[in-house]
Amino acid sequence: MRIREWMTAHGAAALVQNLAPGATPERLDQAEAKFGAPFPDDLRTLWSVHDGSLEEGHGFIESFNLLSTSGSLEQRESTLASIEFARESPEAWAESGGTEHELASDRWLPFAGMDSDALVVHGISGRVFECDHDDTPRLVAPSLVSWLEGYAASLEADDYVLEPGFGGVYLTLRDREAERRAQEQAQKQAAHDRHRLETPLLDQFRDAIGARDEDRCIEVLGDARTRDEMGTFHAAVAMLFAATPEPVFAAAALRPHLSFVDLTADQWVDVAVGGILLENHAIRRVAEPGCAGATAERLNRLSESVTLAPERRRADLEDLHQKLRGKQPEGWISRLLRWRSTDP
């Protein structure tokens, strides 16, 4: 049997070993008597080869167990509930590929299933339907033989992979599109890793600034620290501020490295403002002590930025502005004027 041969050759021998021996003719006759009608020839042949699985949890058909004759009769109740649901929605049944004759009949037999979901054969037409517990059954093959041949062809086309689960192992249909995306992502990551290793760090950082890619800035600065290239690290930080970035970008690009940077007071103001606009209080707390001594020009720009900021951030910016105004060292002209005003 092609299906067993493929499973044995591709690491799924446990699924083959879990198949039960075939049912005897007497056992099949007894099951037919309980069913109340002869089984379709294809289904009787299948059960004569393997009367289901020995243990549940090893999905022989995707996650479905191969059902025995007794298991099929037990699961008919769930199948018939789905058929009754379909009878209440005849328009959905027509779209599913079923006929009115099949819908009117109760001669349905599941041959593979898991919980309340199953693959079922119609006892008269012999056609195969996929039967989900909360949906209308859907035609998937004109016969059981056709379905098994299609399943074997899919296995041989490497459309399935073995997965652990349900207490054992089972086969699941591969998501080729997801695999393609994963492969592309892996290729991009490999190219990125080569770029990090082979391209000078300052060139990488310059590109990151040009692209306004804060994550790459963080990564390049991290690489400089990991390699203990602190001269390169400080040169990159100087490059960042030489590009006159907006405070939000500067703060975001330096966020994990603030304990290692050496900035001027004006640059620390940029970082503090960026932290406020990012609503990142940790950045502001780190940056604020370094802001003492900021130039009047920078504080004037800070004052102007208050009115341009989002309303929810204005109070924090104004608070920073007032604190820094109070921390400004007194210039010699101010001290002279104050001395003259108090001179008797």
Coordinates of C-alpha atoms in Angstrom, one line a residue:
M1 CA 0.0 0.0 0.0
R2 CA 1.6 3.3 -1.1
I3 CA 0.5 5.2 2.0
R4 CA 2.1 2.6 4.4
E5 CA 5.3 2.5 2.3
W6 CA 5.7 6.3 2.3
M7 CA 5.1 6.5 6.1
T8 CA 7.6 3.7 6.8
A9 CA 10.2 5.5 4.6
H10 CA 9.7 8.9 6.1
G11 CA 9.8 8.5 9.8
A12 CA 6.2 7.7 10.4
A13 CA 6.5 4.0 11.0
A14 CA 4.7 4.4 14.3
L15 CA 1.5 5.2 12.3
V16 CA 1.8 2.0 10.3
Q17 CA 2.6 0.0 13.4
N18 CA -0.6 1.4 15.0
L19 CA -2.9 0.1 12.3
A20 CA -5.1 -2.8 13.5
P21 CA -5.4 -6.1 11.6
G22 CA -8.1 -6.4 9.1
A23 CA -11.7 -7.3 10.1
T24 CA -12.9 -10.8 9.3
P25 CA -15.8 -11.3 6.9
E26 CA -17.9 -12.3 9.9
R27 CA -17.0 -9.1 11.8
L28 CA -17.9 -7.0 8.7
D29 CA -21.2 -8.8 8.3
Q30 CA -22.0 -8.1 12.0
A31 CA -21.2 -4.4 11.5
E32 CA -23.3 -4.2 8.3
A33 CA -26.2 -5.7 10.3
K34 CA -25.9 -3.0 12.9
F35 CA -25.7 -0.4 10.1
G36 CA -28.8 -1.8 8.5
A37 CA -27.4 -1.9 4.9
P38 CA -24.3 -3.2 3.0
F39 CA -21.1 -1.2 3.3
P40 CA -19.8 0.4 0.1
D41 CA -17.3 -2.0 -1.5
D42 CA -14.4 0.4 -1.1
L43 CA -15.1 0.8 2.6
R44 CA -15.5 -2.9 3.2
T45 CA -12.2 -3.5 1.4
L46 CA -10.4 -0.9 3.6
W47 CA -11.7 -2.5 6.8
S48 CA -10.8 -5.9 5.6
V49 CA -7.2 -4.7 5.4
H50 CA -7.1 -2.6 8.5
D51 CA -10.0 -2.4 11.0
G52 CA -9.0 1.0 12.2
S53 CA -6.1 1.9 14.5
L54 CA -5.0 0.2 17.7
E55 CA -4.7 3.4 19.8
E56 CA -6.0 6.9 19.3
G57 CA -3.7 9.9 19.1
H58 CA -1.7 8.6 16.1
G59 CA -3.3 10.4 13.3
F60 CA -3.1 8.2 10.2
I61 CA -5.0 10.7 8.0
E62 CA -3.7 14.1 9.0
S63 CA -4.8 14.4 12.7
F64 CA -7.7 11.9 12.2
N65 CA -7.5 8.4 13.5
L66 CA -8.4 5.6 11.1
L67 CA -11.7 4.3 12.5
S68 CA -12.6 0.7 13.1
T69 CA -16.0 -0.7 12.1
S70 CA -17.2 -0.3 15.7
G71 CA -15.7 3.2 16.0
S72 CA -17.4 4.2 12.8
L73 CA -20.8 3.1 14.0
E74 CA -20.2 5.0 17.3
Q75 CA -19.3 8.2 15.5
R76 CA -22.3 8.1 13.2
E77 CA -24.3 10.1 15.7
S78 CA -22.0 13.1 15.3
T79 CA -22.0 12.7 11.5
L80 CA -25.8 12.6 11.4
A81 CA -26.0 15.7 13.6
S82 CA -24.0 17.5 10.9
I83 CA -26.3 16.1 8.2
E84 CA -29.3 17.4 10.1
F85 CA -27.6 20.8 10.4
A86 CA -27.2 20.7 6.6
R87 CA -30.8 19.9 6.1
E88 CA -31.7 23.2 7.8
S89 CA -29.4 25.1 5.4
P90 CA -30.2 23.6 1.9
E91 CA -28.4 26.5 0.1
A92 CA -25.2 25.7 1.9
W93 CA -25.6 22.0 1.1
A94 CA -25.9 22.8 -2.6
E95 CA -22.6 24.8 -2.4
S96 CA -20.9 21.9 -0.7
G97 CA -21.3 19.6 -3.7
G98 CA -23.8 17.2 -2.2
T99 CA -27.0 16.0 -3.9
E100 CA -30.5 16.1 -2.5
H101 CA -30.6 12.3 -2.5
E102 CA -27.5 12.1 -0.3
L103 CA -28.9 14.8 2.0
A104 CA -32.1 13.0 2.5
S105 CA -30.4 9.7 3.4
D106 CA -29.0 8.7 6.8
R107 CA -26.6 6.2 5.3
W108 CA -23.4 7.9 6.2
L109 CA -20.3 6.2 7.6
P110 CA -17.2 7.9 9.0
F111 CA -14.0 6.1 8.2
A112 CA -11.5 8.6 9.9
G113 CA -12.1 11.1 12.6
M114 CA -11.0 13.0 15.6
D115 CA -13.5 14.1 18.3
S116 CA -16.6 15.3 16.3
D117 CA -14.8 15.9 13.0
A118 CA -14.6 13.1 10.4
L119 CA -14.2 12.0 6.8
V120 CA -17.3 10.2 5.8
V121 CA -18.5 8.0 3.0
H122 CA -22.1 8.1 1.8
G123 CA -23.4 4.5 1.9
I124 CA -25.2 4.7 -1.4
S125 CA -23.2 7.0 -3.7
G126 CA -19.8 6.0 -2.1
R127 CA -18.7 9.7 -2.3
V128 CA -16.4 11.1 0.4
F129 CA -17.2 14.2 2.4
E130 CA -15.3 16.2 5.0
C131 CA -17.6 16.6 8.0
D132 CA -16.7 19.3 10.5
H133 CA -18.9 19.4 13.6
D134 CA -19.9 23.0 13.2
D135 CA -20.2 23.2 9.4
T136 CA -22.0 21.7 6.4
P137 CA -20.2 18.5 5.1
R138 CA -18.1 19.2 2.0
L139 CA -17.5 16.9 -1.0
V140 CA -13.8 16.0 -1.3
A141 CA -13.7 12.9 -3.5
P142 CA -15.9 10.9 -5.8
S143 CA -15.0 7.6 -4.1
L144 CA -13.0 6.2 -1.2
V145 CA -10.5 4.7 -3.6
S146 CA -10.1 8.1 -5.3
W147 CA -9.6 9.8 -2.0
L148 CA -7.0 7.3 -0.8
E149 CA -5.1 7.6 -4.2
G150 CA -5.2 11.4 -3.8
Y151 CA -3.9 11.1 -0.2
A152 CA -1.1 8.8 -1.3
A153 CA -0.1 11.2 -4.1
S154 CA 0.0 14.1 -1.7
L155 CA 2.3 12.1 0.6
E156 CA 4.6 11.2 -2.2
A157 CA 4.6 14.9 -3.3
D158 CA 6.0 15.7 0.1
D159 CA 2.9 17.7 1.0
Y160 CA 2.9 16.4 4.6
V161 CA 5.1 16.6 7.6
L162 CA 5.2 14.6 10.8
E163 CA 4.2 16.4 14.0
P164 CA 4.0 15.4 17.7
G165 CA 0.7 15.7 19.4
F166 CA -2.5 14.2 20.6
G167 CA -0.5 11.7 22.7
G168 CA 1.4 10.5 19.8
V169 CA 2.3 11.6 16.3
Y170 CA 0.3 12.7 13.3
L171 CA 0.7 14.1 9.8
T172 CA -0.2 17.6 8.9
L173 CA -0.5 19.3 5.6
R174 CA 2.5 21.6 4.9
D175 CA 1.9 25.3 4.6
R176 CA 4.1 25.9 1.6
E177 CA 3.5 29.7 1.6
A178 CA 4.5 29.9 5.3
E179 CA 7.6 27.8 4.5
R180 CA 8.5 30.1 1.6
R181 CA 8.2 33.2 3.9
A182 CA 10.3 31.5 6.6
Q183 CA 12.9 30.7 4.0
E184 CA 13.0 34.3 2.7
Q185 CA 13.2 35.6 6.2
A186 CA 16.1 33.2 7.0
Q187 CA 17.9 34.4 3.9
K188 CA 17.4 38.0 4.8
Q189 CA 18.6 37.3 8.3
A190 CA 21.7 35.5 7.0
A191 CA 22.5 38.5 4.7
H192 CA 21.9 40.9 7.6
D193 CA 24.3 38.9 9.8
R194 CA 27.0 39.0 7.1
H195 CA 26.5 42.7 6.7
R196 CA 26.9 43.2 10.5
L197 CA 30.2 41.2 10.5
E198 CA 31.7 42.5 7.2
T199 CA 30.7 46.2 7.0
P200 CA 32.5 48.8 9.1
L201 CA 30.3 49.8 12.1
L202 CA 30.4 53.5 11.3
D203 CA 29.2 52.8 7.7
Q204 CA 26.4 50.7 9.1
F205 CA 25.5 53.5 11.6
R206 CA 25.5 56.1 8.9
D207 CA 23.1 54.0 6.8
A208 CA 20.9 53.5 9.9
I209 CA 20.7 57.3 10.5
G210 CA 19.9 57.9 6.9
A211 CA 17.1 55.3 7.0
R212 CA 15.9 56.7 10.3
D213 CA 16.1 53.1 11.6
E214 CA 16.3 53.4 15.4
D215 CA 16.5 49.6 15.8
R216 CA 19.6 49.4 13.6
C217 CA 21.2 52.3 15.5
I218 CA 20.6 50.4 18.7
E219 CA 22.0 47.2 17.1
V220 CA 25.2 48.9 15.7
L221 CA 25.9 50.6 19.0
G222 CA 25.4 47.3 20.8
D223 CA 27.9 45.6 18.4
A224 CA 30.5 48.3 19.1
R225 CA 30.1 47.7 22.8
T226 CA 30.2 43.9 22.4
R227 CA 33.5 44.2 20.4
D228 CA 34.8 46.7 23.0
E229 CA 35.2 49.3 20.3
M230 CA 34.3 52.2 22.5
G231 CA 36.0 54.7 20.2
T232 CA 33.7 53.6 17.4
F233 CA 30.8 53.8 19.8
H234 CA 31.4 57.4 20.8
A235 CA 32.1 58.3 17.1
A236 CA 28.8 56.9 16.2
V237 CA 27.0 58.9 18.9
A238 CA 28.7 62.0 17.7
M239 CA 27.6 61.2 14.1
L240 CA 24.0 60.9 15.4
F241 CA 23.9 64.4 16.8
A242 CA 25.9 65.8 13.9
A243 CA 22.9 64.7 11.7
T244 CA 20.7 67.0 13.9
P245 CA 18.1 64.3 14.5
E246 CA 14.7 65.1 16.0
P247 CA 14.7 64.4 19.8
V248 CA 12.4 61.4 19.5
F249 CA 14.8 59.6 17.1
A250 CA 17.9 60.5 19.1
A251 CA 16.3 59.2 22.4
A252 CA 15.0 56.0 20.7
A253 CA 18.3 55.3 19.0
L254 CA 20.3 55.6 22.3
R255 CA 17.7 54.1 24.6
P256 CA 19.6 51.0 25.8
H257 CA 23.0 52.7 25.7
L258 CA 22.4 55.9 27.7
S259 CA 24.6 54.8 30.6
F260 CA 27.6 54.7 28.2
V261 CA 27.2 57.9 26.2
D262 CA 29.1 61.1 26.8
L263 CA 26.9 64.0 25.8
T264 CA 26.8 67.8 26.1
A265 CA 24.1 69.4 28.2
D266 CA 22.2 70.4 25.0
Q267 CA 22.3 66.9 23.7
W268 CA 21.0 65.6 27.0
V269 CA 18.1 68.0 26.6
D270 CA 17.4 66.5 23.2
V271 CA 17.3 63.0 24.8
A272 CA 15.1 64.2 27.7
V273 CA 12.6 65.8 25.3
G274 CA 12.6 62.7 23.2
G275 CA 11.9 60.6 26.2
I276 CA 8.9 62.8 27.1
L277 CA 7.5 62.7 23.6
L278 CA 8.0 58.9 23.6
E279 CA 6.2 58.8 27.0
N280 CA 9.2 56.9 28.3
H281 CA 9.9 58.2 31.8
A282 CA 13.0 56.1 32.2
I283 CA 14.7 57.9 29.4
R284 CA 13.8 61.3 30.9
R285 CA 15.1 60.2 34.4
V286 CA 18.4 59.2 33.0
A287 CA 18.8 62.3 30.8
E288 CA 17.6 65.0 33.0
P289 CA 20.6 65.3 35.4
G290 CA 22.9 65.8 32.4
C291 CA 20.8 68.8 31.1
A292 CA 22.2 71.3 33.7
G293 CA 24.1 73.9 31.9
A294 CA 22.1 73.8 28.6
T295 CA 22.5 76.8 26.5
A296 CA 19.9 79.6 26.3
E297 CA 19.4 78.8 22.7
R298 CA 18.5 75.2 23.4
L299 CA 16.2 76.2 26.2
N300 CA 14.5 78.7 23.9
R301 CA 13.9 75.9 21.4
L302 CA 12.5 73.8 24.3
S303 CA 10.1 76.6 25.1
E304 CA 8.9 76.8 21.5
S305 CA 8.5 73.0 21.4
V306 CA 6.0 73.1 24.3
T307 CA 3.3 74.7 22.2
L308 CA 4.0 72.4 19.2
A309 CA 3.9 69.2 21.2
P310 CA 0.8 66.9 21.6
E311 CA -1.4 68.3 24.3
R312 CA -0.9 65.4 26.6
R313 CA 2.9 66.0 26.6
R314 CA 2.9 69.7 27.1
A315 CA 2.8 69.7 30.9
D316 CA 5.8 67.4 31.1
L317 CA 7.8 69.5 28.6
E318 CA 6.9 72.7 30.5
D319 CA 7.9 71.0 33.7
L320 CA 11.3 70.1 32.2
H321 CA 11.7 73.7 30.9
Q322 CA 11.0 75.2 34.2
K323 CA 13.4 72.9 36.0
L324 CA 16.2 73.6 33.6
R325 CA 15.6 77.4 33.7
G326 CA 16.1 77.1 37.5
K327 CA 19.3 75.2 37.0
Q328 CA 21.0 77.7 34.6
P329 CA 24.3 79.0 35.9
E330 CA 24.2 82.8 36.4
G331 CA 26.1 84.7 33.7
W332 CA 28.7 87.4 34.5
I333 CA 26.4 90.2 33.2
S334 CA 23.5 89.0 35.4
R335 CA 25.9 88.9 38.4
L336 CA 27.2 92.4 37.6
L337 CA 23.7 93.9 37.3
R338 CA 22.6 92.2 40.5
W339 CA 25.7 93.6 42.3
R340 CA 25.1 97.1 41.0
S341 CA 21.4 97.0 42.1
T342 CA 22.4 96.2 45.6
D343 CA 25.4 98.6 45.7
P344 CA 24.6 101.5 48.2

